[in-house]
Amino acid sequence: MIQRFVLQSQMPPGGGAGASTASLVALSRLSGSDLSDIDLAQACLAIEGATDPLMLPRPEQLLWSSRQAEILHHLPALPQFEVLGGFYGQRCRTNPKDQNFADISDLVEEWPVAAKAKNLEAIAKLSTLSAKRNLALRGEPHDPTLQIANDINALGVVVAHTGAARGFVFAPRSVPPKARARLIQAGFSSLVHFKAGGL
């Protein structure tokens, strides 16, 4: 018997937020597949040439190689925080042959120390440095992300390595009322506000 599934997403394709990986994982789970998480990651890699670690528990605690579907390091749990974000600029589907990414090896060394200390300010600073380096290589002309972070008093920013996803990091319950309007005014779309960390 042939099964048909229809998946809908509230995020744009090529946004850089893992929608394609999430779709493949959902289809695998719905089909009743008994693949292990790592085998499923390898299957996603075979289909797309790159994959996010969304099939794994606690993906935010992994340093992940998307082109090899391998865990490079396990990282400490993050402190509680909130993100307000959305999509800005050109959508860009992942090209598995694309290797034009900023070197963040020095930031990777600092991350576990900041996370283990539950130092949200230090974590946000590291994510912002990573975002700045990648935006310098791949960002939109006159990208407003960093200016907006200042305008809305965000602790830092997160930016998709490919695609248009951008987020602003805040301490719990500190997203200012004006923040959403500021993002819309700058041209952000599909806004989301979520809590993370603290597990």
XYZ file of N, CA and C in Angstrom:
597
model
N 0.840 -1.188 0.000
C 0.000 0.000 0.000
C 0.886 1.254 0.000
N 0.583 2.168 -0.902
C 1.359 3.404 -1.019
C 0.830 4.427 -0.027
N 1.733 4.983 0.751
C 1.372 6.042 1.682
C 1.774 7.389 1.105
N 0.925 8.359 1.288
C 1.231 9.712 0.827
C 1.175 10.665 2.024
N 2.163 11.529 2.098
C 2.208 12.519 3.173
C 2.347 13.903 2.556
N 1.701 14.857 3.158
C 1.830 16.246 2.752
C 2.409 17.021 3.927
N 3.578 17.615 3.732
C 4.223 18.399 4.784
C 4.124 19.876 4.438
N 3.842 20.679 5.442
C 3.776 22.121 5.257
C 4.758 22.794 6.208
N 5.368 23.859 5.741
C 6.344 24.576 6.550
C 5.985 26.042 6.612
N 6.218 26.649 7.762
C 5.993 28.078 7.916
C 7.262 28.876 7.668
N 8.311 28.187 7.221
C 9.556 28.884 6.893
C 9.846 28.705 5.405
N 10.545 29.649 4.803
C 10.789 29.563 3.361
C 11.858 28.532 3.023
N 11.747 27.874 1.859
C 12.833 26.990 1.420
C 14.101 27.804 1.183
N 15.238 27.211 1.514
C 16.487 27.943 1.371
C 16.711 28.969 2.458
N 15.937 28.865 3.535
C 16.068 29.854 4.610
C 17.245 29.598 5.530
N 17.746 28.369 5.541
C 18.888 28.061 6.395
C 18.514 27.648 7.799
N 17.260 27.222 8.003
C 16.803 26.840 9.339
C 16.537 25.341 9.460
N 16.972 24.562 8.486
C 16.879 23.111 8.604
C 15.567 22.508 8.162
N 14.764 23.223 7.360
C 13.454 22.710 6.956
C 13.573 21.432 6.139
N 14.555 21.342 5.266
C 14.672 20.152 4.418
C 15.063 18.929 5.245
N 16.000 19.106 6.181
C 16.351 17.987 7.062
C 15.155 17.582 7.915
N 14.444 18.559 8.458
C 13.276 18.266 9.285
C 12.234 17.476 8.500
N 12.067 17.811 7.225
C 11.104 17.090 6.391
C 11.516 15.641 6.187
N 12.793 15.419 5.923
C 13.276 14.050 5.726
C 13.148 13.232 7.012
N 13.462 13.841 8.134
C 13.335 13.137 9.413
C 11.867 12.800 9.685
N 10.978 13.764 9.428
C 9.551 13.520 9.642
C 9.053 12.365 8.769
N 9.446 12.352 7.508
C 9.018 11.276 6.610
C 9.543 9.922 7.079
N 10.778 9.899 7.555
C 11.336 8.647 8.055
C 10.559 8.150 9.265
N 10.273 9.044 10.196
C 9.527 8.654 11.394
C 8.106 8.204 11.043
N 7.449 8.940 10.151
C 6.082 8.595 9.770
C 5.997 7.245 9.061
N 7.053 6.910 8.335
C 7.054 5.648 7.588
C 7.301 4.435 8.476
N 7.659 4.689 9.738
C 7.943 3.589 10.649
C 9.350 3.039 10.521
N 10.249 3.811 9.925
C 11.631 3.360 9.748
C 12.282 3.064 11.092
N 13.103 2.012 11.118
C 13.822 1.672 12.344
C 15.293 2.058 12.262
N 15.629 2.992 11.379
C 17.002 3.476 11.285
C 17.439 4.101 12.603
N 18.686 3.871 12.980
C 19.243 4.591 14.121
C 19.396 6.067 13.750
N 19.573 6.905 14.767
C 19.726 8.341 14.495
C 20.890 8.618 13.546
N 22.024 7.971 13.783
C 23.206 8.209 12.945
C 22.984 7.672 11.539
N 22.339 6.505 11.413
C 22.040 5.977 10.085
C 21.069 6.887 9.334
N 20.115 7.462 10.080
C 19.197 8.412 9.453
C 19.943 9.655 8.991
N 20.897 10.120 9.798
C 21.717 11.263 9.396
C 22.477 10.949 8.107
N 23.020 9.744 8.004
C 23.749 9.354 6.802
C 22.809 9.263 5.599
N 21.568 8.811 5.832
C 20.589 8.756 4.744
C 20.243 10.160 4.253
N 20.055 11.097 5.189
C 19.791 12.490 4.813
C 20.969 13.068 4.028
N 22.175 12.731 4.471
C 23.378 13.190 3.774
C 23.408 12.652 2.345
N 23.062 11.382 2.169
C 23.073 10.781 0.830
C 22.070 11.463 -0.091
N 20.953 11.913 0.458
C 19.919 12.561 -0.353
C 20.305 13.985 -0.724
N 20.825 14.748 0.256
C 21.029 16.182 0.049
C 22.489 16.624 -0.029
N 23.399 15.776 0.421
C 24.802 16.170 0.405
C 25.240 16.949 1.627
N 24.287 17.298 2.481
C 24.566 17.993 3.743
C 23.331 17.826 4.610
N 23.516 17.834 5.922
C 22.366 17.641 6.801
C 22.590 18.298 8.154
N 21.496 18.741 8.749
C 21.521 19.237 10.122
C 21.324 18.054 11.072
N 21.686 18.188 12.347
C 21.584 17.067 13.292
C 20.230 16.971 13.986
N 19.151 17.282 13.268
C 17.835 17.381 13.889
C 17.255 16.034 14.285
N 17.834 14.964 13.800
C 17.353 13.629 14.174
C 17.957 13.162 15.505
N 18.889 13.918 16.029
C 19.591 13.535 17.253
C 19.024 14.260 18.472
N 19.053 13.617 19.638
C 18.636 14.324 20.846
C 19.631 15.439 21.187
N 19.132 16.560 21.647
C 19.960 17.699 22.056
C 20.947 18.145 20.958
N 20.458 18.441 19.759
C 21.377 18.856 18.692
C 22.130 20.143 19.010
N 21.553 20.981 19.908
C 22.230 22.229 20.270
C 23.477 21.985 21.102
N 23.675 20.744 21.562
C 24.860 20.412 22.343
C 25.886 19.635 21.526
N 25.804 19.794 20.197
C 26.732 19.086 19.327
C 27.488 20.065 18.441
N 28.775 19.808 18.261
C 29.516 20.429 17.172
C 29.438 19.426 16.029
N 28.765 19.807 14.961
C 28.309 18.875 13.932
C 28.971 19.186 12.598
N 29.397 18.157 11.906
C 29.936 18.300 10.555
C 28.824 17.988 9.559
N 28.242 19.020 8.973
C 27.064 18.824 8.121
C 27.388 18.117 6.811
N 28.636 18.209 6.343
C 29.012 17.563 5.072
C 29.435 16.112 5.263
N 29.645 15.682 6.507
C 29.992 14.287 6.795
C 28.951 13.596 7.677
N 27.995 14.371 8.195
C 26.989 13.843 9.120
C 27.658 13.130 10.286
N 28.581 13.849 10.927
C 29.327 13.274 12.044
C 29.350 14.247 13.220
N 29.307 13.686 14.420
C 29.470 14.484 15.636
C 30.963 14.699 15.870
N 31.383 15.958 15.901
C 32.790 16.268 16.153
C 33.072 16.393 17.651
N 32.131 17.012 18.380
C 32.302 17.169 19.828
C 30.928 17.257 20.482
N 30.843 16.758 21.699
C 29.678 16.992 22.547
C 29.963 18.230 23.391
N 28.965 19.106 23.517
C 29.146 20.385 24.193
C 28.238 20.479 25.417
N 28.588 21.347 26.371
C 27.744 21.496 27.568
C 26.366 22.057 27.237
N 25.418 21.802 28.122
C 24.076 22.367 27.966
C 24.131 23.888 28.047
N 23.217 24.536 27.361
C 23.163 25.992 27.342
C 22.289 26.517 28.480
N 22.573 27.725 28.952
C 21.672 28.352 29.920
C 20.373 28.766 29.228
N 19.376 29.129 29.994
C 18.121 29.585 29.411
C 18.323 30.889 28.653
N 17.643 30.994 27.518
C 17.653 32.229 26.745
C 16.440 32.255 25.833
N 16.235 33.380 25.183
C 15.157 33.516 24.206
C 15.725 34.041 22.899
N 15.063 33.686 21.817
C 15.461 34.160 20.490
C 14.244 34.746 19.789
N 14.405 35.929 19.256
C 13.443 36.509 18.333
C 14.144 36.578 16.986
N 13.546 36.022 15.964
C 14.230 36.016 14.681
C 13.278 35.866 13.523
N 13.873 35.692 12.354
C 13.106 35.549 11.130
C 14.057 35.374 9.963
N 13.615 35.810 8.795
C 14.394 35.619 7.577
C 14.585 36.962 6.887
N 15.830 37.193 6.493
C 16.152 38.447 5.820
C 17.049 38.146 4.622
N 16.697 38.727 3.484
C 17.569 38.635 2.318
C 17.312 37.408 1.460
N 18.291 37.119 0.630
C 18.152 36.086 -0.390
C 18.118 34.681 0.203
N 17.157 33.886 -0.234
C 17.140 32.472 0.124
C 18.212 31.754 -0.676
N 18.801 30.745 -0.078
C 19.905 30.043 -0.743
C 19.901 28.582 -0.318
N 19.533 27.701 -1.216
C 19.556 26.272 -0.903
C 20.999 25.825 -0.679
N 21.180 24.892 0.232
C 22.524 24.429 0.576
C 23.183 23.749 -0.612
N 24.388 24.187 -0.909
C 25.212 23.552 -1.938
C 26.289 22.755 -1.216
N 26.225 21.421 -1.252
C 27.190 20.624 -0.479
C 28.638 20.817 -0.906
N 28.859 21.381 -2.095
C 30.230 21.630 -2.562
C 30.763 22.976 -2.081
N 29.886 23.778 -1.518
C 30.267 25.105 -1.036
C 31.084 24.963 0.247
N 32.316 25.453 0.221
C 33.188 25.415 1.397
C 33.595 26.821 1.858
N 32.895 27.823 1.364
C 33.276 29.208 1.631
C 32.700 29.680 2.961
N 33.285 29.183 4.044
C 32.831 29.549 5.376
C 33.993 30.126 6.175
N 33.652 30.990 7.104
C 34.674 31.616 7.941
C 35.277 30.596 8.907
N 36.537 30.779 9.218
C 37.222 29.939 10.206
C 36.790 30.403 11.608
N 36.162 29.500 12.343
C 35.732 29.834 13.707
C 36.351 28.865 14.721
N 37.450 28.254 14.360
C 38.069 27.262 15.249
C 38.438 27.863 16.600
N 38.836 29.129 16.616
C 39.172 29.767 17.891
C 37.927 29.955 18.760
N 36.793 30.219 18.137
C 35.549 30.388 18.888
C 35.066 29.046 19.432
N 35.275 27.988 18.662
C 34.883 26.650 19.101
C 35.617 26.270 20.385
N 36.862 26.685 20.520
C 37.632 26.390 21.737
C 37.060 27.110 22.955
N 36.529 28.315 22.747
C 36.000 29.105 23.866
C 34.579 28.708 24.265
N 33.833 28.144 23.317
C 32.415 27.863 23.550
C 32.163 26.960 24.757
N 32.832 25.809 24.897
C 32.534 24.932 26.035
C 32.758 25.612 27.384
N 33.768 26.475 27.467
C 34.047 27.175 28.724
C 32.882 28.098 29.072
N 32.410 28.861 28.076
C 31.300 29.791 28.319
C 30.017 29.035 28.640
N 29.762 27.927 27.920
C 28.538 27.163 28.143
C 28.553 26.484 29.510
N 29.688 25.911 29.883
C 29.782 25.235 31.180
C 29.582 26.219 32.323
N 30.031 27.449 32.133
C 29.855 28.490 33.147
C 28.457 29.114 33.101
N 27.627 28.682 32.152
C 26.277 29.231 31.969
C 26.319 30.745 31.756
N 27.367 31.197 31.064
C 27.583 32.625 30.844
C 26.928 33.023 29.515
N 25.661 33.438 29.595
C 24.919 33.753 28.385
C 25.537 34.911 27.620
N 26.048 35.907 28.320
C 26.663 37.050 27.635
C 27.861 36.597 26.809
N 28.697 35.719 27.370
C 29.862 35.230 26.635
C 29.443 34.364 25.455
N 28.421 33.551 25.644
C 27.919 32.711 24.555
C 27.385 33.582 23.421
N 26.608 34.605 23.767
C 26.055 35.501 22.750
C 27.161 36.253 22.017
N 28.217 36.613 22.738
C 29.344 37.293 22.100
C 30.023 36.377 21.080
N 30.209 35.104 21.444
C 30.839 34.157 20.520
C 29.960 33.925 19.295
N 28.655 33.787 19.495
C 27.777 33.574 18.348
C 27.772 34.802 17.440
N 27.894 35.985 18.025
C 27.935 37.211 17.230
C 29.225 37.298 16.422
N 30.343 36.927 17.036
C 31.610 36.925 16.293
C 31.552 35.960 15.115
N 30.965 34.786 15.328
C 30.795 33.828 14.243
C 29.915 34.422 13.142
N 28.809 35.046 13.538
C 27.901 35.657 12.569
C 28.592 36.764 11.781
N 29.358 37.606 12.459
C 30.058 38.701 11.776
C 30.999 38.160 10.708
N 31.742 37.105 11.044
C 32.686 36.539 10.079
C 31.967 35.965 8.872
N 30.852 35.296 9.119
C 30.134 34.699 8.000
C 29.428 35.760 7.164
N 28.885 36.787 7.817
C 28.247 37.875 7.078
C 29.257 38.610 6.199
N 30.504 38.701 6.669
C 31.537 39.356 5.863
C 31.786 38.592 4.565
N 31.594 37.279 4.604
C 31.791 36.452 3.410
C 30.542 36.352 2.552
N 29.372 36.269 3.196
C 28.170 35.857 2.478
C 26.968 36.763 2.701
N 27.103 37.791 3.517
C 25.943 38.599 3.883
C 25.414 39.451 2.743
N 24.185 39.911 2.927
C 23.565 40.835 1.978
C 24.263 42.202 2.057
N 24.307 42.927 0.941
C 24.820 44.304 1.025
C 23.984 45.112 2.025
N 24.649 45.841 2.875
C 23.980 46.685 3.876
C 23.060 45.861 4.785
N 23.489 44.665 5.132
C 22.705 43.798 6.009
C 22.480 44.516 7.339
N 21.222 44.635 7.794
C 20.924 45.425 8.990
C 21.020 44.648 10.300
N 21.387 43.373 10.250
C 21.279 42.510 11.424
C 22.018 43.069 12.638
N 23.255 43.443 12.463
C 24.055 43.906 13.600
C 23.540 45.239 14.143
N 23.088 46.113 13.258
C 22.522 47.385 13.716
C 21.230 47.156 14.497
N 20.416 46.235 14.016
C 19.171 45.934 14.724
C 19.474 45.405 16.121
N 20.485 44.553 16.230
C 20.857 44.011 17.545
C 21.135 45.138 18.529
N 21.815 46.172 18.073
C 22.071 47.337 18.932
C 20.772 48.077 19.260
N 19.926 48.240 18.247
C 18.688 49.005 18.426
C 17.756 48.369 19.446
N 17.737 47.024 19.490
C 16.778 46.348 20.371
C 17.453 45.736 21.604
N 18.719 46.114 21.817
C 19.467 45.693 23.014
C 19.571 44.179 23.159
N 19.787 43.510 22.023
C 20.003 42.063 22.076
C 21.390 41.774 22.630
N 21.536 40.629 23.295
C 22.854 40.223 23.782
C 23.771 39.818 22.638
N 23.184 39.340 21.554
C 23.969 38.904 20.410
C 23.062 38.417 19.301
N 23.686 37.903 18.249
C 22.929 37.423 17.088
C 23.388 36.029 16.704
N 22.494 35.314 16.034
C 22.828 34.050 15.393
C 22.406 34.173 13.929
N 23.246 33.671 13.030
C 22.983 33.788 11.597
C 23.252 32.440 10.939
N 22.338 32.010 10.084
C 22.529 30.756 9.358
C 23.799 30.819 8.521
N 24.524 29.702 8.471
C 25.728 29.681 7.638
C 25.390 29.793 6.165
N 24.275 29.205 5.750
C 23.735 29.452 4.412
C 22.254 29.757 4.575
N 21.751 30.646 3.752
C 20.342 30.993 3.857
C 20.116 32.301 4.568
N 18.855 32.583 4.863
C 18.450 33.906 5.318
C 18.053 33.976 6.782
N 18.175 32.891 7.529
C 17.739 32.883 8.926
C 18.662 33.746 9.783
N 18.042 34.572 10.611
C 18.770 35.404 11.564
C 17.982 35.449 12.867
N 18.706 35.448 13.980
C 18.043 35.503 15.269
C 18.768 36.444 16.214
N 18.022 36.955 17.189
C 18.557 37.886 18.183
C 18.394 37.255 19.557
N 19.489 37.196 20.294
C 19.554 36.463 21.555
C 19.279 37.404 22.730
N 18.412 36.947 23.634
C 18.045 37.738 24.813
C 18.072 36.847 26.055
N 18.310 37.470 27.187
C 18.085 36.787 28.455
C 16.595 36.507 28.594
N 16.218 35.516 29.404
C 14.786 35.208 29.562
C 13.963 36.436 29.957
N 12.803 36.556 29.309
C 11.817 37.606 29.605
C 12.372 39.013 29.395
N 13.290 39.176 28.474
C 13.859 40.520 28.262
C 13.720 41.016 26.825
N 12.928 40.335 25.996
C 12.716 40.829 24.625
C 11.871 42.093 24.702
N 12.375 43.213 24.209
C 11.612 44.463 24.340
C 10.384 44.478 23.438
N 9.317 45.164 23.848
C 8.092 45.215 23.046
C 8.314 45.755 21.629
N 9.291 46.628 21.463
C 9.513 47.256 20.158
C 10.257 46.347 19.185
N 10.787 45.228 19.660
C 11.698 44.431 18.839
C 11.029 43.873 17.590
N 9.845 43.304 17.741
C 9.162 42.694 16.593
C 8.909 43.725 15.488
N 8.436 44.911 15.871
C 8.171 45.961 14.882
C 9.448 46.395 14.180
N 10.554 46.418 14.926
C 11.835 46.822 14.315
C 12.261 45.822 13.253
N 12.079 44.528 13.511
C 12.448 43.517 12.514
C 11.561 43.619 11.274
N 10.273 43.813 11.485
C 9.358 43.930 10.346
C 9.711 45.149 9.507
N 10.020 46.242 10.192
C 10.385 47.471 9.466
C 11.635 47.271 8.606
N 12.558 46.433 9.078
C 13.805 46.189 8.340
C 13.636 45.186 7.203
N 12.464 44.558 7.121
C 12.226 43.621 6.030
C 12.311 42.161 6.407
N 12.353 41.852 7.700
C 12.353 40.455 8.134
C 10.962 39.855 7.918
N 10.922 38.555 7.620
C 9.652 37.861 7.413
C 9.602 36.600 8.271
N 8.408 36.009 8.394
C 8.197 34.744 9.121
C 8.826 34.802 10.515
N 8.472 35.815 11.283
C 9.085 35.996 12.601
C 8.700 34.869 13.560
N 9.659 34.480 14.387
C 9.434 33.480 15.428
C 10.051 33.987 16.736
N 9.464 33.559 17.836
C 9.988 33.900 19.168
C 9.918 32.627 19.985
N 11.078 32.146 20.445
C 11.081 30.885 21.170
C 12.082 30.906 22.317
N 11.873 29.981 23.253
C 12.756 29.806 24.388
C 13.626 28.592 24.139
N 14.832 28.602 24.704
C 15.747 27.473 24.531
C 16.681 27.390 25.737
N 17.432 26.304 25.788
C 18.408 26.128 26.853
C 17.777 25.796 28.191
N 18.632 25.718 29.202
C 18.164 25.501 30.546
C 17.810 24.080 30.893
N 18.298 23.113 30.117
C 17.975 21.704 30.370
C 19.084 21.020 31.152
